[in-house]
Tab-separated table of C-alpha atoms in Angstrom:
chain	number	residue	atom	x	y	z
I	1	MET	CA	111.284	135.778	109.913
I	2	GLY	CA	109.316	132.845	111.258
I	3	LEU	CA	110.357	129.208	111.335
I	4	ILE	CA	108.420	126.939	108.931
I	5	GLN	CA	107.226	123.771	110.614
I	6	PRO	CA	105.893	120.706	108.768
I	7	LEU	CA	102.184	120.101	109.251
I	8	TRP	CA	100.753	116.631	109.695
I	9	SER	CA	97.325	116.070	108.156
I	10	GLY	CA	94.446	116.939	110.432
I	11	GLU	CA	96.623	118.895	112.867
I	12	ASP	CA	96.026	122.429	114.077
I	13	PRO	CA	98.438	124.749	112.173
I	14	GLY	CA	99.358	126.467	115.423
I	15	VAL	CA	100.699	123.247	116.955
I	16	SER	CA	103.824	121.568	115.666
I	17	LEU	CA	104.391	117.911	116.501
I	18	PRO	CA	107.527	115.840	115.998
I	19	PRO	CA	107.441	113.333	113.136
I	20	PRO	CA	106.298	109.826	114.064
I	21	THR	CA	108.966	107.400	115.215
I	22	ILE	CA	110.168	104.662	112.874
I	23	ALA	CA	110.675	101.064	113.961
I	24	PRO	CA	114.370	100.163	114.511
I	25	GLU	CA	114.554	97.710	111.573
I	26	LYS	CA	113.365	100.442	109.162
I	27	GLN	CA	115.473	103.337	107.976
I	28	ALA	CA	112.588	105.194	106.327
I	29	GLU	CA	108.829	104.943	105.976
I	30	MET	CA	106.868	106.443	103.071
I	31	LYS	CA	103.229	106.840	102.142
I	32	ALA	CA	101.725	107.132	98.642
I	33	VAL	CA	104.787	106.020	96.677
I	34	ARG	CA	105.187	106.518	92.905
I	35	LEU	CA	108.360	105.401	91.118
I	36	THR	CA	109.130	105.532	87.400
I	37	GLU	CA	111.977	103.524	85.872
I	38	ILE	CA	113.524	105.103	82.770
I	39	GLN	CA	116.303	103.376	80.830
I	40	GLU	CA	117.928	104.687	77.681
I	41	GLY	CA	115.346	107.480	77.509
I	42	GLU	CA	112.367	105.090	77.593
I	43	LYS	CA	109.873	104.468	80.381
I	44	ARG	CA	110.148	100.843	81.471
I	45	TRP	CA	107.713	100.734	84.386
I	46	ILE	CA	105.632	102.886	86.718
I	47	LEU	CA	105.089	101.648	90.258
I	48	THR	CA	102.572	102.996	92.758
I	49	ALA	CA	101.973	101.816	96.309
I	50	VAL	CA	99.905	102.902	99.288
I	51	GLY	CA	102.998	102.866	101.499
I	52	ALA	CA	106.577	101.645	101.743
I	53	ASP	CA	109.229	100.858	104.340
I	54	TYR	CA	112.956	100.697	103.721
I	55	LEU	CA	114.270	97.547	105.416
I	56	LYS	CA	117.853	98.543	106.145
I	57	ASP	CA	119.123	95.094	107.166
I	58	GLN	CA	117.879	93.593	103.862
I	59	ASP	CA	118.592	96.636	101.638
I	60	THR	CA	115.043	96.241	100.319
I	61	ILE	CA	111.973	98.434	100.009
I	62	GLN	CA	108.792	96.719	101.194
I	63	LEU	CA	105.647	98.043	99.488
I	64	ARG	CA	101.965	97.823	100.447
I	65	LYS	CA	99.070	97.573	97.957
I	66	VAL	CA	101.283	97.685	94.890
I	67	SER	CA	100.449	98.354	91.243
I	68	VAL	CA	103.112	98.186	88.534
I	69	GLU	CA	102.571	99.138	84.913
I	70	ILE	CA	105.303	97.475	82.837
I	71	ILE	CA	105.655	99.070	79.437
I	72	GLY	CA	106.561	96.622	76.701
I	73	LYS	CA	107.283	96.826	72.990
I	74	ASP	CA	104.908	98.933	70.900
I	75	ASP	CA	103.552	100.493	74.124
I	76	ASP	CA	101.941	97.181	75.110
I	77	THR	CA	101.572	97.287	78.865
I	78	ILE	CA	101.021	94.753	81.587
I	79	THR	CA	99.548	96.005	84.839
I	80	ILE	CA	100.354	93.870	87.865
I	81	THR	CA	98.840	94.303	91.324
I	82	GLY	CA	99.633	92.604	94.615
I	83	ASN	CA	99.131	93.013	98.337
I	84	ILE	CA	102.835	93.241	99.191
I	85	GLY	CA	105.886	93.998	97.089
I	86	PHE	CA	109.643	94.016	97.553
I	87	ILE	CA	112.063	95.957	95.382
I	88	ASN	CA	115.833	95.952	95.473
I	89	PRO	CA	116.924	99.592	95.066
I	90	LYS	CA	120.117	98.638	93.196
I	91	SER	CA	118.994	95.896	90.792
I	92	ARG	CA	115.348	97.105	90.565
I	93	GLU	CA	114.233	93.465	90.759
I	94	LEU	CA	110.660	93.340	91.974
I	95	THR	CA	108.643	90.649	93.744
I	96	LEU	CA	104.884	90.865	94.343
I	97	GLN	CA	103.036	88.572	96.754
I	98	GLY	CA	99.478	87.948	97.843
I	99	ASP	CA	96.600	87.897	95.365
I	100	VAL	CA	98.819	88.910	92.448
I	101	ARG	CA	96.916	89.716	89.270
I	102	ALA	CA	98.221	90.859	85.910
I	103	GLU	CA	96.391	92.190	82.862
I	104	SER	CA	97.494	93.006	79.349
I	105	ARG	CA	95.418	94.036	76.367
I	106	SER	CA	94.270	90.444	75.669
I	107	TYR	CA	95.359	88.247	78.545
I	108	GLU	CA	95.285	88.120	82.303
I	109	PHE	CA	96.851	85.859	84.889
I	110	SER	CA	96.822	85.351	88.625
I	111	SER	CA	99.249	83.783	91.076
I	112	ASP	CA	100.433	84.108	94.674
I	113	LEU	CA	103.935	85.291	93.763
I	114	VAL	CA	105.368	87.061	90.713
I	115	ARG	CA	108.919	88.269	90.077
I	116	TYR	CA	110.055	90.847	87.532
I	117	ASP	CA	113.646	90.948	86.288
I	118	PRO	CA	114.087	94.353	84.610
I	119	LYS	CA	117.408	93.473	82.957
I	120	ALA	CA	116.031	90.397	81.177
I	121	ARG	CA	112.528	91.974	80.941
I	122	VAL	CA	111.007	88.704	82.201
I	123	LEU	CA	108.042	88.113	84.499
I	124	SER	CA	107.970	84.780	86.313
I	125	ALA	CA	105.522	83.035	88.618
I	126	PRO	CA	107.153	79.858	89.971
I	127	GLY	CA	104.042	78.510	91.707
I	128	GLU	CA	100.472	77.885	90.596
I	129	VAL	CA	99.110	80.217	87.947
I	130	LYS	CA	95.898	80.761	85.998
I	131	VAL	CA	96.084	82.379	82.552
I	132	GLN	CA	93.132	83.367	80.432
I	133	GLY	CA	92.700	85.019	77.094
I	134	PRO	CA	89.919	85.451	74.557
I	135	ARG	CA	89.956	81.781	73.485
I	136	ILE	CA	92.171	80.011	76.019
I	137	TYR	CA	92.307	79.211	79.718
I	138	VAL	CA	95.324	77.512	81.325
I	139	GLU	CA	96.044	76.382	84.870
I	140	GLY	CA	99.551	75.302	85.653
I	141	ARG	CA	102.835	76.000	87.398
I	142	GLY	CA	105.962	77.858	86.372
I	143	LEU	CA	104.850	80.815	84.255
I	144	SER	CA	107.470	82.825	82.365
I	145	ILE	CA	106.711	85.859	80.199
I	146	ASP	CA	109.493	87.270	78.040
I	147	LEU	CA	108.343	90.836	77.388
I	148	GLN	CA	111.177	91.505	74.938
I	149	HIS	CA	110.080	88.706	72.588
I	150	LYS	CA	106.353	88.635	73.540
I	151	LYS	CA	106.511	84.985	74.577
I	152	LEU	CA	104.527	83.255	77.348
I	153	ASP	CA	105.415	79.775	78.646
I	154	VAL	CA	103.777	77.622	81.310
I	155	ALA	CA	106.164	74.835	82.334
I	156	GLU	CA	103.645	72.442	83.853
I	157	HIS	CA	100.071	72.336	82.553
I	158	ILE	CA	97.267	71.098	84.765
I	159	VAL	CA	94.224	72.252	82.756
I	160	THR	CA	94.037	73.749	79.275
I	161	ARG	CA	90.768	74.785	77.635
I	162	MET	CA	90.417	76.312	74.194
I	163	GLN	CA	87.529	77.605	72.155
I	164	PHE	CA	88.066	77.073	68.417
I	165	SER	CA	85.052	78.878	66.976
I	166	GLY	CA	82.115	81.052	67.907
I	167	ASN	CA	82.087	84.259	69.859
I	168	ILE	CA	85.066	85.133	72.000
I	169	TRP	CA	84.259	84.665	75.668
I	170	LYS	CA	85.995	84.833	79.002
I	171	PHE	CA	86.356	81.704	81.058
I	172	LYS	CA	85.256	81.927	84.649
I	173	PRO	CA	87.224	79.198	86.411
């Protein structure tokens, strides 16, 4: 019986190479990550990322090119993307940074940083945020979205534009 060796993409099957080394601050490194959170028999979110590193000293998973589909009431979903993400493996709290964008059926928003608290089912963006929907556009700071109660709040408004009649259109800020 022969020994089965792992193959690394693009390598000659006759040659077996050791796995790549991992930087000392990382305990594990992953590529093409897909995680699904299920609570009480229901899907809560699906996360995909191009790659991930487990940061042992911080007990955190750092993600690259992240997309998270958060499943709300009545199968309403919000898809959030960001350049970098951090997830705590125990609490499942998630932070996305860098060109963060979120879309739901009717609304979309953008910010530099977004946090998701899975226990409270709340999305928050403490910094500047832009929100737009079919008849409204808002710029402000301190966004909070309560997914449980379908409620969106912006603590500090800078610009608010509304269209009261006519065809629905998208604002291009």
